[in-house]
Amino acid sequence: EARDVLARTRADWPEHPEVSLAWAQQLENLQAPETAAAYARAIELEPDDEQAYLGLARVQRTADSEATLQRLVTRVPDSVDGHYRLAQRMLDRHDLAAAERELRAVLEHDPDHIDARVELARTLRKQGKLTDAIAQMRSAFDRAGQPLDVAEELFWLLAEADDLQGAIDLLTLLDDDRSDPDALA
């Protein structure tokens, strides 16, 4: 029924960008082959529609997806999701320096984006920038409310940097009545 309503709406308002975007999303849910064309039409009608670019990038092959995300962040520079997904594509092809720039752009627009901060720390570590990686992971740990999975990554970064006192201090910080002993072990 929803598809029929959207088809009628598209017939009534073929130049309306929101209708085109809704149609593209419906086609994506159905995994229809014409989904990419529908998202491209939504972008044509509204060149600054972040959701249309993100949708198109989701249904494209990797190289095309990265090009679409590049167009998005050029057109909408404050697109947090655009920068984050672009960084993920760059990491997939091991372009660490470019991914670092995109992850920093995410954090510039959304300093509390924990996934981007953790990914930036991992990327910095791979580039041998342990001091910066520790700072980013510590920030992710603090901003996220000290979750154990981030604490574990921070612990190993501190150990890798030979900051054993920092690693011990981290464990001491986590050792309180709220902590699960099995998780701490």
PDB file of N, CA, C and O in Angstrom, residues 15-92:
ATOM      1  N   GLU A  15       8.355  16.662  -9.446  1.00  0.00           N
ATOM      2  CA  GLU A  15       9.515  17.533  -9.233  1.00  0.00           C
ATOM      3  C   GLU A  15       9.760  17.837  -7.759  1.00  0.00           C
ATOM      4  O   GLU A  15      10.577  18.686  -7.435  1.00  0.00           O
ATOM      5  N   HIS A  16       9.062  17.160  -6.861  1.00  0.00           N
ATOM      6  CA  HIS A  16       9.201  17.430  -5.429  1.00  0.00           C
ATOM      7  C   HIS A  16      10.335  16.569  -4.866  1.00  0.00           C
ATOM      8  O   HIS A  16      10.262  15.341  -4.889  1.00  0.00           O
ATOM      9  N   PRO A  17      11.399  17.191  -4.319  1.00  0.00           N
ATOM     10  CA  PRO A  17      12.562  16.421  -3.859  1.00  0.00           C
ATOM     11  C   PRO A  17      12.250  15.448  -2.717  1.00  0.00           C
ATOM     12  O   PRO A  17      12.806  14.350  -2.680  1.00  0.00           O
ATOM     13  N   GLU A  18      11.377  15.834  -1.791  1.00  0.00           N
ATOM     14  CA  GLU A  18      11.072  14.937  -0.666  1.00  0.00           C
ATOM     15  C   GLU A  18      10.323  13.690  -1.134  1.00  0.00           C
ATOM     16  O   GLU A  18      10.525  12.603  -0.599  1.00  0.00           O
ATOM     17  N   VAL A  19       9.483  13.856  -2.128  1.00  0.00           N
ATOM     18  CA  VAL A  19       8.765  12.705  -2.691  1.00  0.00           C
ATOM     19  C   VAL A  19       9.758  11.776  -3.385  1.00  0.00           C
ATOM     20  O   VAL A  19       9.697  10.554  -3.225  1.00  0.00           O
ATOM     21  N   SER A  20      10.698  12.359  -4.128  1.00  0.00           N
ATOM     22  CA  SER A  20      11.716  11.550  -4.805  1.00  0.00           C
ATOM     23  C   SER A  20      12.585  10.796  -3.799  1.00  0.00           C
ATOM     24  O   SER A  20      12.914   9.629  -4.008  1.00  0.00           O
ATOM     25  N   LEU A  21      12.933  11.466  -2.705  1.00  0.00           N
ATOM     26  CA  LEU A  21      13.738  10.806  -1.675  1.00  0.00           C
ATOM     27  C   LEU A  21      12.951   9.663  -1.029  1.00  0.00           C
ATOM     28  O   LEU A  21      13.485   8.559  -0.840  1.00  0.00           O
ATOM     29  N   ALA A  22      11.695   9.890  -0.705  1.00  0.00           N
ATOM     30  CA  ALA A  22      10.867   8.833  -0.107  1.00  0.00           C
ATOM     31  C   ALA A  22      10.739   7.654  -1.067  1.00  0.00           C
ATOM     32  O   ALA A  22      10.780   6.492  -0.638  1.00  0.00           O
ATOM     33  N   TRP A  23      10.604   7.943  -2.352  1.00  0.00           N
ATOM     34  CA  TRP A  23      10.512   6.873  -3.354  1.00  0.00           C
ATOM     35  C   TRP A  23      11.811   6.068  -3.391  1.00  0.00           C
ATOM     36  O   TRP A  23      11.795   4.839  -3.399  1.00  0.00           O
ATOM     37  N   ALA A  24      12.936   6.755  -3.381  1.00  0.00           N
ATOM     38  CA  ALA A  24      14.236   6.075  -3.396  1.00  0.00           C
ATOM     39  C   ALA A  24      14.409   5.201  -2.154  1.00  0.00           C
ATOM     40  O   ALA A  24      14.883   4.060  -2.239  1.00  0.00           O
ATOM     41  N   GLN A  25      13.996   5.712  -1.000  1.00  0.00           N
ATOM     42  CA  GLN A  25      14.104   4.924   0.230  1.00  0.00           C
ATOM     43  C   GLN A  25      13.215   3.686   0.175  1.00  0.00           C
ATOM     44  O   GLN A  25      13.606   2.611   0.636  1.00  0.00           O
ATOM     45  N   GLN A  26      12.032   3.837  -0.396  1.00  0.00           N
ATOM     46  CA  GLN A  26      11.132   2.691  -0.545  1.00  0.00           C
ATOM     47  C   GLN A  26      11.765   1.648  -1.471  1.00  0.00           C
ATOM     48  O   GLN A  26      11.734   0.456  -1.182  1.00  0.00           O
ATOM     49  N   LEU A  27      12.340   2.098  -2.579  1.00  0.00           N
ATOM     50  CA  LEU A  27      12.996   1.178  -3.512  1.00  0.00           C
ATOM     51  C   LEU A  27      14.187   0.477  -2.839  1.00  0.00           C
ATOM     52  O   LEU A  27      14.412  -0.715  -3.052  1.00  0.00           O
ATOM     53  N   GLU A  28      14.923   1.227  -2.018  1.00  0.00           N
ATOM     54  CA  GLU A  28      16.061   0.617  -1.304  1.00  0.00           C
ATOM     55  C   GLU A  28      15.574  -0.481  -0.373  1.00  0.00           C
ATOM     56  O   GLU A  28      16.173  -1.554  -0.294  1.00  0.00           O
ATOM     57  N   ASN A  29      14.477  -0.226   0.333  1.00  0.00           N
ATOM     58  CA  ASN A  29      13.919  -1.247   1.226  1.00  0.00           C
ATOM     59  C   ASN A  29      13.516  -2.499   0.455  1.00  0.00           C
ATOM     60  O   ASN A  29      13.591  -3.611   0.987  1.00  0.00           O
ATOM     61  N   LEU A  30      13.099  -2.315  -0.778  1.00  0.00           N
ATOM     62  CA  LEU A  30      12.696  -3.446  -1.628  1.00  0.00           C
ATOM     63  C   LEU A  30      13.879  -4.049  -2.385  1.00  0.00           C
ATOM     64  O   LEU A  30      13.713  -5.026  -3.101  1.00  0.00           O
ATOM     65  N   GLN A  31      15.052  -3.441  -2.235  1.00  0.00           N
ATOM     66  CA  GLN A  31      16.265  -3.848  -2.955  1.00  0.00           C
ATOM     67  C   GLN A  31      16.035  -3.862  -4.463  1.00  0.00           C
ATOM     68  O   GLN A  31      16.492  -4.751  -5.184  1.00  0.00           O
ATOM     69  N   ALA A  32      15.347  -2.850  -4.929  1.00  0.00           N
ATOM     70  CA  ALA A  32      15.027  -2.737  -6.353  1.00  0.00           C
ATOM     71  C   ALA A  32      16.249  -2.252  -7.139  1.00  0.00           C
ATOM     72  O   ALA A  32      17.032  -1.444  -6.641  1.00  0.00           O
ATOM     73  N   PRO A  33      16.411  -2.733  -8.358  1.00  0.00           N
ATOM     74  CA  PRO A  33      17.579  -2.344  -9.157  1.00  0.00           C
ATOM     75  C   PRO A  33      17.610  -0.861  -9.547  1.00  0.00           C
ATOM     76  O   PRO A  33      18.677  -0.323  -9.816  1.00  0.00           O
ATOM     77  N   GLU A  34      16.470  -0.201  -9.549  1.00  0.00           N
ATOM     78  CA  GLU A  34      16.436   1.209  -9.943  1.00  0.00           C
ATOM     79  C   GLU A  34      16.643   2.167  -8.767  1.00  0.00           C
ATOM     80  O   GLU A  34      16.444   3.376  -8.906  1.00  0.00           O
ATOM     81  N   THR A  35      17.076   1.654  -7.630  1.00  0.00           N
ATOM     82  CA  THR A  35      17.262   2.478  -6.441  1.00  0.00           C
ATOM     83  C   THR A  35      18.286   3.589  -6.653  1.00  0.00           C
ATOM     84  O   THR A  35      18.046   4.745  -6.293  1.00  0.00           O
ATOM     85  N   ALA A  36      19.428   3.261  -7.230  1.00  0.00           N
ATOM     86  CA  ALA A  36      20.481   4.268  -7.433  1.00  0.00           C
ATOM     87  C   ALA A  36      19.973   5.414  -8.304  1.00  0.00           C
ATOM     88  O   ALA A  36      20.231   6.587  -8.004  1.00  0.00           O
ATOM     89  N   ALA A  37      19.233   5.090  -9.342  1.00  0.00           N
ATOM     90  CA  ALA A  37      18.690   6.140 -10.216  1.00  0.00           C
ATOM     91  C   ALA A  37      17.700   7.021  -9.456  1.00  0.00           C
ATOM     92  O   ALA A  37      17.654   8.245  -9.675  1.00  0.00           O
ATOM     93  N   ALA A  38      16.931   6.426  -8.578  1.00  0.00           N
ATOM     94  CA  ALA A  38      15.964   7.201  -7.790  1.00  0.00           C
ATOM     95  C   ALA A  38      16.681   8.152  -6.836  1.00  0.00           C
ATOM     96  O   ALA A  38      16.280   9.310  -6.675  1.00  0.00           O
ATOM     97  N   TYR A  39      17.751   7.686  -6.198  1.00  0.00           N
ATOM     98  CA  TYR A  39      18.528   8.580  -5.329  1.00  0.00           C
ATOM     99  C   TYR A  39      19.197   9.682  -6.155  1.00  0.00           C
ATOM    100  O   TYR A  39      19.247  10.836  -5.727  1.00  0.00           O
ATOM    101  N   ALA A  40      19.705   9.335  -7.329  1.00  0.00           N
ATOM    102  CA  ALA A  40      20.326  10.336  -8.194  1.00  0.00           C
ATOM    103  C   ALA A  40      19.305  11.411  -8.584  1.00  0.00           C
ATOM    104  O   ALA A  40      19.631  12.604  -8.620  1.00  0.00           O
ATOM    105  N   ARG A  41      18.071  11.000  -8.847  1.00  0.00           N
ATOM    106  CA  ARG A  41      17.008  11.958  -9.176  1.00  0.00           C
ATOM    107  C   ARG A  41      16.717  12.861  -7.972  1.00  0.00           C
ATOM    108  O   ARG A  41      16.524  14.072  -8.128  1.00  0.00           O
ATOM    109  N   ALA A  42      16.705  12.301  -6.773  1.00  0.00           N
ATOM    110  CA  ALA A  42      16.472  13.104  -5.566  1.00  0.00           C
ATOM    111  C   ALA A  42      17.587  14.142  -5.395  1.00  0.00           C
ATOM    112  O   ALA A  42      17.316  15.292  -5.034  1.00  0.00           O
ATOM    113  N   ILE A  43      18.819  13.765  -5.698  1.00  0.00           N
ATOM    114  CA  ILE A  43      19.946  14.707  -5.615  1.00  0.00           C
ATOM    115  C   ILE A  43      19.806  15.782  -6.683  1.00  0.00           C
ATOM    116  O   ILE A  43      20.066  16.969  -6.432  1.00  0.00           O
ATOM    117  N   GLU A  44      19.392  15.382  -7.859  1.00  0.00           N
ATOM    118  CA  GLU A  44      19.189  16.343  -8.947  1.00  0.00           C
ATOM    119  C   GLU A  44      18.152  17.402  -8.544  1.00  0.00           C
ATOM    120  O   GLU A  44      18.326  18.591  -8.819  1.00  0.00           O
ATOM    121  N   LEU A  45      17.097  16.965  -7.876  1.00  0.00           N
ATOM    122  CA  LEU A  45      16.039  17.890  -7.472  1.00  0.00           C
ATOM    123  C   LEU A  45      16.439  18.751  -6.272  1.00  0.00           C
ATOM    124  O   LEU A  45      15.988  19.876  -6.142  1.00  0.00           O
ATOM    125  N   GLU A  46      17.268  18.199  -5.385  1.00  0.00           N
ATOM    126  CA  GLU A  46      17.716  18.933  -4.195  1.00  0.00           C
ATOM    127  C   GLU A  46      19.196  18.623  -3.967  1.00  0.00           C
ATOM    128  O   GLU A  46      19.539  17.689  -3.239  1.00  0.00           O
ATOM    129  N   PRO A  47      20.088  19.406  -4.601  1.00  0.00           N
ATOM    130  CA  PRO A  47      21.523  19.107  -4.572  1.00  0.00           C
ATOM    131  C   PRO A  47      22.185  19.161  -3.189  1.00  0.00           C
ATOM    132  O   PRO A  47      23.318  18.727  -3.047  1.00  0.00           O
ATOM    133  N   ASP A  48      21.490  19.670  -2.173  1.00  0.00           N
ATOM    134  CA  ASP A  48      22.058  19.727  -0.829  1.00  0.00           C
ATOM    135  C   ASP A  48      21.427  18.723   0.128  1.00  0.00           C
ATOM    136  O   ASP A  48      21.612  18.817   1.339  1.00  0.00           O
ATOM    137  N   ASP A  49      20.711  17.736  -0.392  1.00  0.00           N
ATOM    138  CA  ASP A  49      20.007  16.767   0.455  1.00  0.00           C
ATOM    139  C   ASP A  49      20.963  15.668   0.915  1.00  0.00           C
ATOM    140  O   ASP A  49      21.268  14.729   0.176  1.00  0.00           O
ATOM    141  N   GLU A  50      21.419  15.794   2.139  1.00  0.00           N
ATOM    142  CA  GLU A  50      22.384  14.849   2.705  1.00  0.00           C
ATOM    143  C   GLU A  50      21.872  13.410   2.650  1.00  0.00           C
ATOM    144  O   GLU A  50      22.609  12.485   2.290  1.00  0.00           O
ATOM    145  N   GLN A  51      20.605  13.204   2.982  1.00  0.00           N
ATOM    146  CA  GLN A  51      20.053  11.839   3.021  1.00  0.00           C
ATOM    147  C   GLN A  51      20.051  11.185   1.640  1.00  0.00           C
ATOM    148  O   GLN A  51      20.243   9.979   1.526  1.00  0.00           O
ATOM    149  N   ALA A  52      19.857  11.960   0.603  1.00  0.00           N
ATOM    150  CA  ALA A  52      19.874  11.405  -0.753  1.00  0.00           C
ATOM    151  C   ALA A  52      21.281  10.919  -1.115  1.00  0.00           C
ATOM    152  O   ALA A  52      21.445   9.826  -1.667  1.00  0.00           O
ATOM    153  N   TYR A  53      22.293  11.725  -0.795  1.00  0.00           N
ATOM    154  CA  TYR A  53      23.672  11.303  -1.058  1.00  0.00           C
ATOM    155  C   TYR A  53      24.026  10.049  -0.257  1.00  0.00           C
ATOM    156  O   TYR A  53      24.638   9.118  -0.781  1.00  0.00           O
ATOM    157  N   LEU A  54      23.661  10.046   1.026  1.00  0.00           N
ATOM    158  CA  LEU A  54      23.971   8.891   1.877  1.00  0.00           C
ATOM    159  C   LEU A  54      23.279   7.637   1.358  1.00  0.00           C
ATOM    160  O   LEU A  54      23.858   6.546   1.362  1.00  0.00           O
ATOM    161  N   GLY A  55      22.029   7.786   0.917  1.00  0.00           N
ATOM    162  CA  GLY A  55      21.305   6.648   0.351  1.00  0.00           C
ATOM    163  C   GLY A  55      21.976   6.141  -0.909  1.00  0.00           C
ATOM    164  O   GLY A  55      22.158   4.930  -1.088  1.00  0.00           O
ATOM    165  N   LEU A  56      22.339   7.054  -1.793  1.00  0.00           N
ATOM    166  CA  LEU A  56      23.016   6.650  -3.030  1.00  0.00           C
ATOM    167  C   LEU A  56      24.327   5.932  -2.712  1.00  0.00           C
ATOM    168  O   LEU A  56      24.623   4.878  -3.290  1.00  0.00           O
ATOM    169  N   ALA A  57      25.088   6.458  -1.768  1.00  0.00           N
ATOM    170  CA  ALA A  57      26.360   5.824  -1.393  1.00  0.00           C
ATOM    171  C   ALA A  57      26.143   4.417  -0.830  1.00  0.00           C
ATOM    172  O   ALA A  57      26.957   3.521  -1.069  1.00  0.00           O
ATOM    173  N   ARG A  58      25.042   4.220  -0.122  1.00  0.00           N
ATOM    174  CA  ARG A  58      24.753   2.889   0.444  1.00  0.00           C
ATOM    175  C   ARG A  58      24.532   1.840  -0.631  1.00  0.00           C
ATOM    176  O   ARG A  58      24.855   0.672  -0.433  1.00  0.00           O
ATOM    177  N   VAL A  59      23.952   2.231  -1.757  1.00  0.00           N
ATOM    178  CA  VAL A  59      23.583   1.242  -2.776  1.00  0.00           C
ATOM    179  C   VAL A  59      24.612   1.129  -3.898  1.00  0.00           C
ATOM    180  O   VAL A  59      24.452   0.306  -4.793  1.00  0.00           O
ATOM    181  N   GLN A  60      25.674   1.920  -3.837  1.00  0.00           N
ATOM    182  CA  GLN A  60      26.696   1.885  -4.881  1.00  0.00           C
ATOM    183  C   GLN A  60      27.844   0.951  -4.523  1.00  0.00           C
ATOM    184  O   GLN A  60      28.040   0.593  -3.365  1.00  0.00           O
ATOM    185  N   ARG A  61      28.634   0.622  -5.548  1.00  0.00           N
ATOM    186  CA  ARG A  61      29.877  -0.110  -5.323  1.00  0.00           C
ATOM    187  C   ARG A  61      30.866   0.810  -4.604  1.00  0.00           C
ATOM    188  O   ARG A  61      30.693   2.027  -4.595  1.00  0.00           O
ATOM    189  N   THR A  62      31.909   0.260  -4.063  1.00  0.00           N
ATOM    190  CA  THR A  62      32.823   0.996  -3.201  1.00  0.00           C
ATOM    191  C   THR A  62      33.389   2.259  -3.849  1.00  0.00           C
ATOM    192  O   THR A  62      33.332   3.332  -3.258  1.00  0.00           O
ATOM    193  N   ALA A  63      33.955   2.159  -5.044  1.00  0.00           N
ATOM    194  CA  ALA A  63      34.573   3.327  -5.674  1.00  0.00           C
ATOM    195  C   ALA A  63      33.533   4.403  -5.973  1.00  0.00           C
ATOM    196  O   ALA A  63      33.765   5.591  -5.733  1.00  0.00           O
ATOM    197  N   ASP A  64      32.387   4.005  -6.494  1.00  0.00           N
ATOM    198  CA  ASP A  64      31.322   4.967  -6.774  1.00  0.00           C
ATOM    199  C   ASP A  64      30.797   5.576  -5.475  1.00  0.00           C
ATOM    200  O   ASP A  64      30.486   6.762  -5.415  1.00  0.00           O
ATOM    201  N   SER A  65      30.706   4.753  -4.461  1.00  0.00           N
ATOM    202  CA  SER A  65      30.235   5.213  -3.161  1.00  0.00           C
ATOM    203  C   SER A  65      31.162   6.283  -2.608  1.00  0.00           C
ATOM    204  O   SER A  65      30.710   7.320  -2.105  1.00  0.00           O
ATOM    205  N   GLU A  66      32.444   6.070  -2.707  1.00  0.00           N
ATOM    206  CA  GLU A  66      33.404   7.057  -2.201  1.00  0.00           C
ATOM    207  C   GLU A  66      33.287   8.366  -2.980  1.00  0.00           C
ATOM    208  O   GLU A  66      33.323   9.453  -2.392  1.00  0.00           O
ATOM    209  N   ALA A  67      33.103   8.288  -4.288  1.00  0.00           N
ATOM    210  CA  ALA A  67      32.949   9.500  -5.097  1.00  0.00           C
ATOM    211  C   ALA A  67      31.683  10.260  -4.695  1.00  0.00           C
ATOM    212  O   ALA A  67      31.689  11.501  -4.617  1.00  0.00           O
ATOM    213  N   THR A  68      30.604   9.531  -4.425  1.00  0.00           N
ATOM    214  CA  THR A  68      29.362  10.168  -3.992  1.00  0.00           C
ATOM    215  C   THR A  68      29.558  10.862  -2.651  1.00  0.00           C
ATOM    216  O   THR A  68      29.101  11.990  -2.444  1.00  0.00           O
ATOM    217  N   LEU A  69      30.246  10.203  -1.734  1.00  0.00           N
ATOM    218  CA  LEU A  69      30.496  10.806  -0.422  1.00  0.00           C
ATOM    219  C   LEU A  69      31.408  12.029  -0.540  1.00  0.00           C
ATOM    220  O   LEU A  69      31.226  13.009   0.181  1.00  0.00           O
ATOM    221  N   GLN A  70      32.360  11.993  -1.468  1.00  0.00           N
ATOM    222  CA  GLN A  70      33.201  13.161  -1.718  1.00  0.00           C
ATOM    223  C   GLN A  70      32.340  14.332  -2.195  1.00  0.00           C
ATOM    224  O   GLN A  70      32.520  15.467  -1.743  1.00  0.00           O
ATOM    225  N   ARG A  71      31.407  14.040  -3.109  1.00  0.00           N
ATOM    226  CA  ARG A  71      30.507  15.087  -3.592  1.00  0.00           C
ATOM    227  C   ARG A  71      29.669  15.641  -2.444  1.00  0.00           C
ATOM    228  O   ARG A  71      29.439  16.848  -2.364  1.00  0.00           O
ATOM    229  N   LEU A  72      29.210  14.750  -1.565  1.00  0.00           N
ATOM    230  CA  LEU A  72      28.401  15.188  -0.421  1.00  0.00           C
ATOM    231  C   LEU A  72      29.168  16.152   0.467  1.00  0.00           C
ATOM    232  O   LEU A  72      28.682  17.234   0.802  1.00  0.00           O
ATOM    233  N   VAL A  73      30.381  15.781   0.882  1.00  0.00           N
ATOM    234  CA  VAL A  73      31.114  16.647   1.819  1.00  0.00           C
ATOM    235  C   VAL A  73      31.597  17.926   1.152  1.00  0.00           C
ATOM    236  O   VAL A  73      31.827  18.925   1.840  1.00  0.00           O
ATOM    237  N   THR A  74      31.720  17.907  -0.161  1.00  0.00           N
ATOM    238  CA  THR A  74      32.031  19.140  -0.879  1.00  0.00           C
ATOM    239  C   THR A  74      30.808  20.060  -0.889  1.00  0.00           C
ATOM    240  O   THR A  74      30.908  21.255  -0.646  1.00  0.00           O
ATOM    241  N   ARG A  75      29.652  19.454  -1.132  1.00  0.00           N
ATOM    242  CA  ARG A  75      28.403  20.217  -1.232  1.00  0.00           C
ATOM    243  C   ARG A  75      27.871  20.630   0.146  1.00  0.00           C
ATOM    244  O   ARG A  75      27.350  21.715   0.324  1.00  0.00           O
ATOM    245  N   VAL A  76      27.990  19.700   1.123  1.00  0.00           N
ATOM    246  CA  VAL A  76      27.489  19.944   2.485  1.00  0.00           C
ATOM    247  C   VAL A  76      28.654  19.680   3.448  1.00  0.00           C
ATOM    248  O   VAL A  76      28.760  18.603   4.030  1.00  0.00           O
ATOM    249  N   PRO A  77      29.553  20.662   3.610  1.00  0.00           N
ATOM    250  CA  PRO A  77      30.778  20.440   4.385  1.00  0.00           C
ATOM    251  C   PRO A  77      30.563  20.052   5.844  1.00  0.00           C
ATOM    252  O   PRO A  77      31.440  19.451   6.455  1.00  0.00           O
ATOM    253  N   ASP A  78      29.410  20.361   6.419  1.00  0.00           N
ATOM    254  CA  ASP A  78      29.180  20.016   7.823  1.00  0.00           C
ATOM    255  C   ASP A  78      28.421  18.697   7.989  1.00  0.00           C
ATOM    256  O   ASP A  78      27.909  18.404   9.074  1.00  0.00           O
ATOM    257  N   SER A  79      28.416  17.863   6.961  1.00  0.00           N
ATOM    258  CA  SER A  79      27.759  16.553   7.039  1.00  0.00           C
ATOM    259  C   SER A  79      28.612  15.586   7.861  1.00  0.00           C
ATOM    260  O   SER A  79      29.597  15.030   7.376  1.00  0.00           O
ATOM    261  N   VAL A  80      28.228  15.385   9.091  1.00  0.00           N
ATOM    262  CA  VAL A  80      28.958  14.483   9.980  1.00  0.00           C
ATOM    263  C   VAL A  80      28.929  13.058   9.425  1.00  0.00           C
ATOM    264  O   VAL A  80      29.970  12.396   9.333  1.00  0.00           O
ATOM    265  N   ASP A  81      27.742  12.589   9.040  1.00  0.00           N
ATOM    266  CA  ASP A  81      27.639  11.229   8.487  1.00  0.00           C
ATOM    267  C   ASP A  81      28.434  11.097   7.197  1.00  0.00           C
ATOM    268  O   ASP A  81      29.047  10.053   6.943  1.00  0.00           O
ATOM    269  N   GLY A  82      28.437  12.130   6.382  1.00  0.00           N
ATOM    270  CA  GLY A  82      29.194  12.087   5.131  1.00  0.00           C
ATOM    271  C   GLY A  82      30.682  11.933   5.382  1.00  0.00           C
ATOM    272  O   GLY A  82      31.339  11.077   4.781  1.00  0.00           O
ATOM    273  N   HIS A  83      31.235  12.755   6.271  1.00  0.00           N
ATOM    274  CA  HIS A  83      32.661  12.655   6.589  1.00  0.00           C
ATOM    275  C   HIS A  83      32.989  11.301   7.217  1.00  0.00           C
ATOM    276  O   HIS A  83      34.013  10.698   6.890  1.00  0.00           O
ATOM    277  N   TYR A  84      32.110  10.820   8.106  1.00  0.00           N
ATOM    278  CA  TYR A  84      32.388   9.557   8.792  1.00  0.00           C
ATOM    279  C   TYR A  84      32.371   8.379   7.805  1.00  0.00           C
ATOM    280  O   TYR A  84      33.275   7.547   7.814  1.00  0.00           O
ATOM    281  N   ARG A  85      31.381   8.342   6.949  1.00  0.00           N
ATOM    282  CA  ARG A  85      31.312   7.237   5.974  1.00  0.00           C
ATOM    283  C   ARG A  85      32.431   7.329   4.951  1.00  0.00           C
ATOM    284  O   ARG A  85      32.944   6.301   4.503  1.00  0.00           O
ATOM    285  N   LEU A  86      32.809   8.538   4.585  1.00  0.00           N
ATOM    286  CA  LEU A  86      33.932   8.708   3.670  1.00  0.00           C
ATOM    287  C   LEU A  86      35.216   8.196   4.328  1.00  0.00           C
ATOM    288  O   LEU A  86      36.016   7.504   3.695  1.00  0.00           O
ATOM    289  N   ALA A  87      35.400   8.507   5.594  1.00  0.00           N
ATOM    290  CA  ALA A  87      36.578   8.009   6.324  1.00  0.00           C
ATOM    291  C   ALA A  87      36.584   6.482   6.338  1.00  0.00           C
ATOM    292  O   ALA A  87      37.640   5.861   6.157  1.00  0.00           O
ATOM    293  N   GLN A  88      35.421   5.874   6.527  1.00  0.00           N
ATOM    294  CA  GLN A  88      35.351   4.413   6.530  1.00  0.00           C
ATOM    295  C   GLN A  88      35.785   3.833   5.185  1.00  0.00           C
ATOM    296  O   GLN A  88      36.494   2.830   5.130  1.00  0.00           O
ATOM    297  N   ARG A  89      35.355   4.479   4.090  1.00  0.00           N
ATOM    298  CA  ARG A  89      35.764   4.008   2.752  1.00  0.00           C
ATOM    299  C   ARG A  89      37.277   4.132   2.593  1.00  0.00           C
ATOM    300  O   ARG A  89      37.926   3.249   2.030  1.00  0.00           O
ATOM    301  N   MET A  90      37.831   5.235   3.076  1.00  0.00           N
ATOM    302  CA  MET A  90      39.270   5.453   2.971  1.00  0.00           C
ATOM    303  C   MET A  90      40.045   4.444   3.809  1.00  0.00           C
ATOM    304  O   MET A  90      41.095   3.959   3.395  1.00  0.00           O
ATOM    305  N   LEU A  91      39.516   4.111   4.962  1.00  0.00           N
ATOM    306  CA  LEU A  91      40.155   3.087   5.790  1.00  0.00           C
ATOM    307  C   LEU A  91      40.095   1.725   5.109  1.00  0.00           C
ATOM    308  O   LEU A  91      41.048   0.944   5.205  1.00  0.00           O
ATOM    309  N   ASP A  92      38.989   1.451   4.429  1.00  0.00           N
ATOM    310  CA  ASP A  92      38.861   0.180   3.706  1.00  0.00           C
ATOM    311  C   ASP A  92      39.960   0.003   2.667  1.00  0.00           C
ATOM    312  O   ASP A  92      40.392  -1.110   2.394  1.00  0.00           O
TER     313      ASP A  92
END
